[in-house]
C-alpha positions as a Markdown table, in Angstrom:
| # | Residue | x | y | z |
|---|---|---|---|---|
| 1 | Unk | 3.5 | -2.4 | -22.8 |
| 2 | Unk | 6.3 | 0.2 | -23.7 |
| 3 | Unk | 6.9 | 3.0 | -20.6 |
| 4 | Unk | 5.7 | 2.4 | -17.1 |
| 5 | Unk | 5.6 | 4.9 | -13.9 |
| 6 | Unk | 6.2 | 3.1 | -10.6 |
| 7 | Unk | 5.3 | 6.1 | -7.6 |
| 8 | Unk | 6.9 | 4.2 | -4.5 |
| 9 | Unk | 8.7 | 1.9 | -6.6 |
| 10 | Unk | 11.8 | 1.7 | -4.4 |
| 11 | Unk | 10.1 | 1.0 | -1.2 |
| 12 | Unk | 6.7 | -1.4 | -0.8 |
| 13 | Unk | 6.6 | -1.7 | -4.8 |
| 14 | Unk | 10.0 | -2.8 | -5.5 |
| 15 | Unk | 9.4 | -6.3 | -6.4 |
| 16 | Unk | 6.4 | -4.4 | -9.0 |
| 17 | Unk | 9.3 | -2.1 | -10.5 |
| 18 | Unk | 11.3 | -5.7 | -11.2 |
| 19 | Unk | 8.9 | -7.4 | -12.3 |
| 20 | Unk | 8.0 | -4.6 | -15.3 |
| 21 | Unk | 11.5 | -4.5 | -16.1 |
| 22 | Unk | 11.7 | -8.5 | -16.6 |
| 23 | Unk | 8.9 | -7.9 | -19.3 |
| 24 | Unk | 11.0 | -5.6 | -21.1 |
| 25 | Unk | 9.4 | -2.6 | -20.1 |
| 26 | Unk | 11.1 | 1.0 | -19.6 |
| 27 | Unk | 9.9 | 1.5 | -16.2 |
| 28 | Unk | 10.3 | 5.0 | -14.7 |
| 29 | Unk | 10.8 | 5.4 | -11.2 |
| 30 | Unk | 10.2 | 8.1 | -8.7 |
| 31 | Unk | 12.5 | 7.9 | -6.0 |
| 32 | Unk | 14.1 | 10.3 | -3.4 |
| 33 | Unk | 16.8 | 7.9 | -1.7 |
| 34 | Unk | 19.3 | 6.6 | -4.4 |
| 35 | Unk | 20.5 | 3.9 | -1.6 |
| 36 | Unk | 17.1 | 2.0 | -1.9 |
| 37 | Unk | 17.1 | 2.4 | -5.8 |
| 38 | Unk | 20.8 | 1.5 | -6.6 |
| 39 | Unk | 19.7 | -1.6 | -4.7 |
| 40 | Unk | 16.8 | -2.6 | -6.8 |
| 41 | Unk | 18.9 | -1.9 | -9.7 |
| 42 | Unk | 21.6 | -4.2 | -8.2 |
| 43 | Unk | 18.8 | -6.9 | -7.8 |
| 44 | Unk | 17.1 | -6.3 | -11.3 |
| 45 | Unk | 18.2 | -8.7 | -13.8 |
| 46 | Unk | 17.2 | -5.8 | -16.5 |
| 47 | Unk | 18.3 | -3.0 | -14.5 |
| 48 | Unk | 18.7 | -1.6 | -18.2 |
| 49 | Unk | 15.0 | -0.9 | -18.3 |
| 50 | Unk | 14.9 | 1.3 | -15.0 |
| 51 | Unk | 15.2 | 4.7 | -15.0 |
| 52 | Unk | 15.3 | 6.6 | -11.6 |
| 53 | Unk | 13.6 | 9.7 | -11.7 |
| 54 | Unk | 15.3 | 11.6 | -8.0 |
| 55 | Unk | 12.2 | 13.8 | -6.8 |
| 56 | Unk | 10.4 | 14.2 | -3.6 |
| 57 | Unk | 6.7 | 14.2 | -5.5 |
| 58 | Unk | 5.8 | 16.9 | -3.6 |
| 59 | Unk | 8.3 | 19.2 | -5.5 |
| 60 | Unk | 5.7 | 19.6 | -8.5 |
| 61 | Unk | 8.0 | 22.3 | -10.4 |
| 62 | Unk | 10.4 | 19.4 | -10.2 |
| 63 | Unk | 8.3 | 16.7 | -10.7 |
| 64 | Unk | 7.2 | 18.0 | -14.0 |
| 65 | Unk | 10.4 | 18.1 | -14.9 |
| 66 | Unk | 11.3 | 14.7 | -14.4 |
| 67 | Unk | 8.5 | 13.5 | -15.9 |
| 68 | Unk | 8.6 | 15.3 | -19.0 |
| 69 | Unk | 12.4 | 14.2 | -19.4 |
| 70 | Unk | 11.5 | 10.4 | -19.2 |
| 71 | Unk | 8.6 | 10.9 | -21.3 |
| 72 | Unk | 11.2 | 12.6 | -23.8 |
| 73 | Unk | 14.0 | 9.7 | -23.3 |
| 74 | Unk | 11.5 | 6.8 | -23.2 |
| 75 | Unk | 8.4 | 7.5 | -25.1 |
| 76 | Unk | 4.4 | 8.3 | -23.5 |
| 77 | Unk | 3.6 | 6.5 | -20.4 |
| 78 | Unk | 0.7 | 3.6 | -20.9 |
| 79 | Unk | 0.4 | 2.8 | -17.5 |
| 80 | Unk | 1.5 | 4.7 | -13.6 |
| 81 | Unk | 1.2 | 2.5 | -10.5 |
| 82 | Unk | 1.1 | 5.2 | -8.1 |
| 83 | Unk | 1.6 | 5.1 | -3.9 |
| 84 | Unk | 1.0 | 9.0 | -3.0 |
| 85 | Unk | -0.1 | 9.7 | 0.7 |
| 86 | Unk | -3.6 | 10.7 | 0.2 |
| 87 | Unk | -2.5 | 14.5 | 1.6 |
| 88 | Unk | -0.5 | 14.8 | -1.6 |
| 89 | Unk | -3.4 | 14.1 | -4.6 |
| 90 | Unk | -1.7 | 17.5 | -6.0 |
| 91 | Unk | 1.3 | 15.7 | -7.2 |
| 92 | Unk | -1.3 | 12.9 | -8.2 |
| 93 | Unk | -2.7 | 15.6 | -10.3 |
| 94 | Unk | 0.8 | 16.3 | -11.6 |
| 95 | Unk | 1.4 | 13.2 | -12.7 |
| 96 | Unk | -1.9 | 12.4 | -14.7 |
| 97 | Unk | -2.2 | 15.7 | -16.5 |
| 98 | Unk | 1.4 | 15.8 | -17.6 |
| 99 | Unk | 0.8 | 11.7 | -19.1 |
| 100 | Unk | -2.7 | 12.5 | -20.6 |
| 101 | Unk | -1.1 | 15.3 | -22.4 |
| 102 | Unk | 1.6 | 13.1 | -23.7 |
| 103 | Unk | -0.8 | 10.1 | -24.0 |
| 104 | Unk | -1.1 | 8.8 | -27.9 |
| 105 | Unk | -3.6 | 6.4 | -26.6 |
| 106 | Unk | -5.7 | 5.3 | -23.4 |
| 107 | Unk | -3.7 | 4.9 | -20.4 |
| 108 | Unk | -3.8 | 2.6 | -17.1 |
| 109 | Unk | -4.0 | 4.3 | -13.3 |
| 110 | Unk | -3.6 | 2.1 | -10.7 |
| 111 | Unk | -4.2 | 4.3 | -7.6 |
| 112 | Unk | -2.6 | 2.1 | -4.2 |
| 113 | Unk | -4.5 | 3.3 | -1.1 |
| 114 | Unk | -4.0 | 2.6 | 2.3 |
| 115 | Unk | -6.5 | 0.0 | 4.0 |
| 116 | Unk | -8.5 | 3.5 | 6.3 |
| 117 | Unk | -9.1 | 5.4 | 3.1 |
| 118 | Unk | -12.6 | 6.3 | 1.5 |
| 119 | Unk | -11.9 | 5.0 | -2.0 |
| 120 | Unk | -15.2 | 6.6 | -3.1 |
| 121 | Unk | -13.7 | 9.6 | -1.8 |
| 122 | Unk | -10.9 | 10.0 | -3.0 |
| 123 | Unk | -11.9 | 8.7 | -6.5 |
| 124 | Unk | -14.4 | 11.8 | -6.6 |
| 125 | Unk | -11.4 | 14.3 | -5.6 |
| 126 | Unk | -9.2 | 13.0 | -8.7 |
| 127 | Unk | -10.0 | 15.0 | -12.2 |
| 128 | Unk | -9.6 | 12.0 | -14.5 |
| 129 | Unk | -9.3 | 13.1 | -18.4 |
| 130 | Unk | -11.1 | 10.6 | -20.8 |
| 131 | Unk | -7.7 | 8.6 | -21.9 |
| 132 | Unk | -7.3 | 7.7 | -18.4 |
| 133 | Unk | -8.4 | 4.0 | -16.8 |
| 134 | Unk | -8.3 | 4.5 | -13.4 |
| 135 | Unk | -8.3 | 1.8 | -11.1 |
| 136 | Unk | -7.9 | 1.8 | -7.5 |
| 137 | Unk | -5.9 | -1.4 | -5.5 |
| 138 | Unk | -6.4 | -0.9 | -1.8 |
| 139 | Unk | -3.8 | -2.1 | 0.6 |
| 140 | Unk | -5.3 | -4.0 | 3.7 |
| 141 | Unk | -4.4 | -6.8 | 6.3 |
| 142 | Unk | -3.6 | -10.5 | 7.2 |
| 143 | Unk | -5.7 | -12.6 | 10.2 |
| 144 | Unk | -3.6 | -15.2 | 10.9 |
| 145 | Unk | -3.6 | -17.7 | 14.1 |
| 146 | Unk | -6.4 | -14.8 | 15.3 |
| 147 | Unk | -4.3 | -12.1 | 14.7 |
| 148 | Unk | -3.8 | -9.1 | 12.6 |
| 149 | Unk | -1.0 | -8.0 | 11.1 |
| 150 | Unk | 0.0 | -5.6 | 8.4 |
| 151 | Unk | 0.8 | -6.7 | 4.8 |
| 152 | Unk | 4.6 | -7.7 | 4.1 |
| 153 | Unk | 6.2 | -5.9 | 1.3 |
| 154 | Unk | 6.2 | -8.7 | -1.2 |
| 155 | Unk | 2.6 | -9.3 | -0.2 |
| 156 | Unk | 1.8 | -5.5 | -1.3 |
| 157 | Unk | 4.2 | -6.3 | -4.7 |
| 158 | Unk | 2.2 | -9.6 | -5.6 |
| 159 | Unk | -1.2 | -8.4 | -5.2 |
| 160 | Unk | -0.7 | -4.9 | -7.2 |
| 161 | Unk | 0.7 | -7.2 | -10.1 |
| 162 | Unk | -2.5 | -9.5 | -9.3 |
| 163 | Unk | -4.2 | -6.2 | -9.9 |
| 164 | Unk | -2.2 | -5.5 | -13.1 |
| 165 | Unk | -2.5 | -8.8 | -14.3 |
| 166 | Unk | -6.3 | -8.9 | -13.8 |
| 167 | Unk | -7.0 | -5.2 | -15.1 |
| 168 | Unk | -10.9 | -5.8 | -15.0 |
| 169 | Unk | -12.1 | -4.5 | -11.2 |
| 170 | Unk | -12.4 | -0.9 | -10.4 |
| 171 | Unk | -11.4 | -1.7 | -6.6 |
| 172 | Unk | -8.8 | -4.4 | -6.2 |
| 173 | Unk | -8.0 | -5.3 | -2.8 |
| 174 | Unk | -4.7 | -6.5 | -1.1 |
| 175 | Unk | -5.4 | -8.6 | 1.9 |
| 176 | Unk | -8.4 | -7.5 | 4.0 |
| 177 | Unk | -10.0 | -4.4 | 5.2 |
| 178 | Unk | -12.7 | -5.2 | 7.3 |
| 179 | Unk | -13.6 | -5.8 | 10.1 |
| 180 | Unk | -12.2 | -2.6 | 10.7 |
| 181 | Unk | -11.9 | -3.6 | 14.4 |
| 182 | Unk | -9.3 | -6.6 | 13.2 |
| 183 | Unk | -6.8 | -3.9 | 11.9 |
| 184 | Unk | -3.2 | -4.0 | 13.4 |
């Protein structure tokens, strides 16, 4: 695969951030507490192929700058796995012009959403250039023994690399969404 860029790859993605770096990827990271990535890296068994980038992806200035640098250090980005809080798609926007520019070829998007947004929505609020695959994973829930709960961390890690794995669905859900009522 070559360069990877993990949004939320220290938190609910961590095991996804490994599990590119086991397959010899470079993966880039976007992290703001250096606690949580110093412990993936101390997990990693190729902690040589991860690269914390230290931003709050809100700071865009910054985050352009971070970017840029890993795309200098590590080569074009072919594929971002990105967790942005739906009231930040500015950063989103960050993020995929700055790789399409860099882009030698077509590039995977996998957009994780939370389990209440309107993936039509939000699809039609992104401005996708044509070297971009976008794909959208959507994070839901668990029924168990008749009742709900949210989705564990390595649950969330598992099914985005299901998603990865299986790049062929434009909507790839984690879990369950509906009934709506069931949600935790």
């Amino acid at each position: 695969m070559g360069h990877v860029l993990v949004v939320g790859g220290t938190g609910m993605l961590a095991d996804v951030s490994k599990w590119h770096a086991q397959r010899h990827h470079k993966v880039s990271i976007i992290a703001r507490d250096k606690l949580k990535m110093q412990k993936i890296e101390t997990e990693s068994s190729h902690k040589n192929n991860l690269y914390p980038l230290y931003v709050d992806y809100r700071n865009l200035s910054l985050l352009e700058e971070q970017i840029l640098s890993a795309i200098a250090v590590n080569g074009p980005i072919q594929q971002v796995l990105a967790w942005v809080r739906s009231d930040a798609l500015e950063s989103l926007q960050v993020i995929i012009k700055i790789v399409s520019s860099k882009a030698k070829q077509q590039w995977d998007l996998f957009h994780v959403l939370s389990s209440k947004t309107n993936v039509k929505e939000i699809k039609m609020q992104i401005d996708l250039p044509l070297n971009c695959e976008y794909k959208q994973i959507q994070l839901g829930f668990k029924i168990e023994n008749n009742k709900s709960r949210w989705l564990t961390n390595h649950e969330i890690s598992h099914g985005v690399i299901d998603a990865i794995e299986n790049n062929n669905a434009s909507l790839h859900i984690v879990g369950q969404v509906t009934p709506e009522e069931r949600r935790p």
